XYZ file of C-alpha atoms in Angstrom:
125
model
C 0.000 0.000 0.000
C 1.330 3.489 -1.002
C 2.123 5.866 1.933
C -0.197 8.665 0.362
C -3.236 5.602 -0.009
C -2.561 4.686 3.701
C -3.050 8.792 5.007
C -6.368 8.674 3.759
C -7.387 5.539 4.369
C -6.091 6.501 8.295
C -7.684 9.819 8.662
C -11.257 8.432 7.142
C -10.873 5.902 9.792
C -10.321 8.195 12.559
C -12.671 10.735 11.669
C -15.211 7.913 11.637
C -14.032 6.196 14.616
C -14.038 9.869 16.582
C -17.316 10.639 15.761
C -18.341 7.284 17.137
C -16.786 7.831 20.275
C -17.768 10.911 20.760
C -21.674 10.203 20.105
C -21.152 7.276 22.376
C -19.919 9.622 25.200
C -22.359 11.877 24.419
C -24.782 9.052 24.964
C -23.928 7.713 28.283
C -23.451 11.444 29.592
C -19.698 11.284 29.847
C -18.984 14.611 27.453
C -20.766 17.788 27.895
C -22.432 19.107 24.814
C -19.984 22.043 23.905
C -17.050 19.675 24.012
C -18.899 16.726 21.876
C -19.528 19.519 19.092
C -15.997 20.407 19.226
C -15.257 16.991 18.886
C -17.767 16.002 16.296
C -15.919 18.613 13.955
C -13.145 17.709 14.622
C -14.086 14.081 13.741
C -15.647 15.589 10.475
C -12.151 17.709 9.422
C -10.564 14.407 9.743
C -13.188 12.558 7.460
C -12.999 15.583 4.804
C -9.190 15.482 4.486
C -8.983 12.200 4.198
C -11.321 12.431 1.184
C -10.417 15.303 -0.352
C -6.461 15.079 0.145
C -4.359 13.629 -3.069
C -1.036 13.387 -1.653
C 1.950 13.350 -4.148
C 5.221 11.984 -3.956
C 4.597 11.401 0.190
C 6.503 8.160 0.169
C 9.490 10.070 -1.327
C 9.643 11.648 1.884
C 7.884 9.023 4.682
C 8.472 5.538 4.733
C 5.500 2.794 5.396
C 6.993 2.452 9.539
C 7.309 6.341 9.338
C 3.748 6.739 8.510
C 2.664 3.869 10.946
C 4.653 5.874 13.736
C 3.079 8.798 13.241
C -0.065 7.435 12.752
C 0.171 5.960 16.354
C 1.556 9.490 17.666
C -1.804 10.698 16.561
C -4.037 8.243 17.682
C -2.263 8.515 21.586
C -2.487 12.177 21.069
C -6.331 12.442 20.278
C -7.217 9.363 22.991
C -5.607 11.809 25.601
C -6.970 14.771 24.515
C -10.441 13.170 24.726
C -9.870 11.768 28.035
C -8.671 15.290 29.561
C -11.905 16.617 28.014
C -13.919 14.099 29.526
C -13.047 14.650 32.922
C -12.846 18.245 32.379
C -16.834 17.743 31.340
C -16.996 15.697 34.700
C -15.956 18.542 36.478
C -17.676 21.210 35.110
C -21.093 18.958 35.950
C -20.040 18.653 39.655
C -18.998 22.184 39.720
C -23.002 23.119 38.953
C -24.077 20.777 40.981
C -22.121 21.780 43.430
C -23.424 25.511 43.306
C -26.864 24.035 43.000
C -26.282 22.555 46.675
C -24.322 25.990 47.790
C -27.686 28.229 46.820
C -30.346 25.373 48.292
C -27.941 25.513 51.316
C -27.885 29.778 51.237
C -31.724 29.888 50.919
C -32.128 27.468 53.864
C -29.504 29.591 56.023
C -31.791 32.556 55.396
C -34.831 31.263 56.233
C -33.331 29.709 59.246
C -31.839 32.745 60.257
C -35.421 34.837 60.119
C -37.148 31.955 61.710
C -34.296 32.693 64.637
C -34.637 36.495 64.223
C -38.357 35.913 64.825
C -37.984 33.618 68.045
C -35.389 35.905 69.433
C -38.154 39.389 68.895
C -41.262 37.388 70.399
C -38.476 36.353 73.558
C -37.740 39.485 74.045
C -41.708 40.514 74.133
């Protein structure tokens, strides 16, 4: 298989397998929606140059284990990058959760604290 062949048979592949991935994540919750959009075009970039790219005289330059090599660069690269974004979409759902509890908890205080107020003006009655 020619080098150039193998780049766009490889970035087809990944834009396919990335989209998959991400709608799976998306699916079970794992991704927020602003990152899984990022990601989806992403995913799509990849598909489109893989389509629309003709490149010439690559193997003059790459050898086949060259373009394996960086091929598996890539693919570490983008698995990373997705994990970091997952847990960054992990923590930006506890985060709002988190300052769901902190107002509940305010609004309690308050109304505990006039409920006090109150006991403490009919006492002094």
């Amino acid at each position: 298989m020619d080098t150039g062949t193998f780049l766009r048979i490889f970035l087809c592949v990944i834009g396919i397998i990335l989209m998959l991935v991400t709608i799976s994540a998306l699916a079970q919750k794992k991704i927020t929606e602003s990152s899984s959009l990022m990601w989806g075009a992403v995913a799509l970039i990849f598909f489109v140059t893989g389509v629309l790219i003709r490149p010439v005289m690559l193997k003059a330059y790459l050898s086949n284990a060259a373009m394996v090599l960086i091929a598996l660069a890539v693919i570490c690269v983008l698995a990373g990058a997705f994990v970091i974004a997952m847990r960054v979409s992990e923590l930006i759902k506890k985060n709002n959760e988190l300052a769901i509890r902190f107002s509940l908890l305010q609004s309690e205080y308050e109304e505990l604290r006039t409920k006090l107020d109150a006991m403490e003006a009919t006492k002094e009655d």
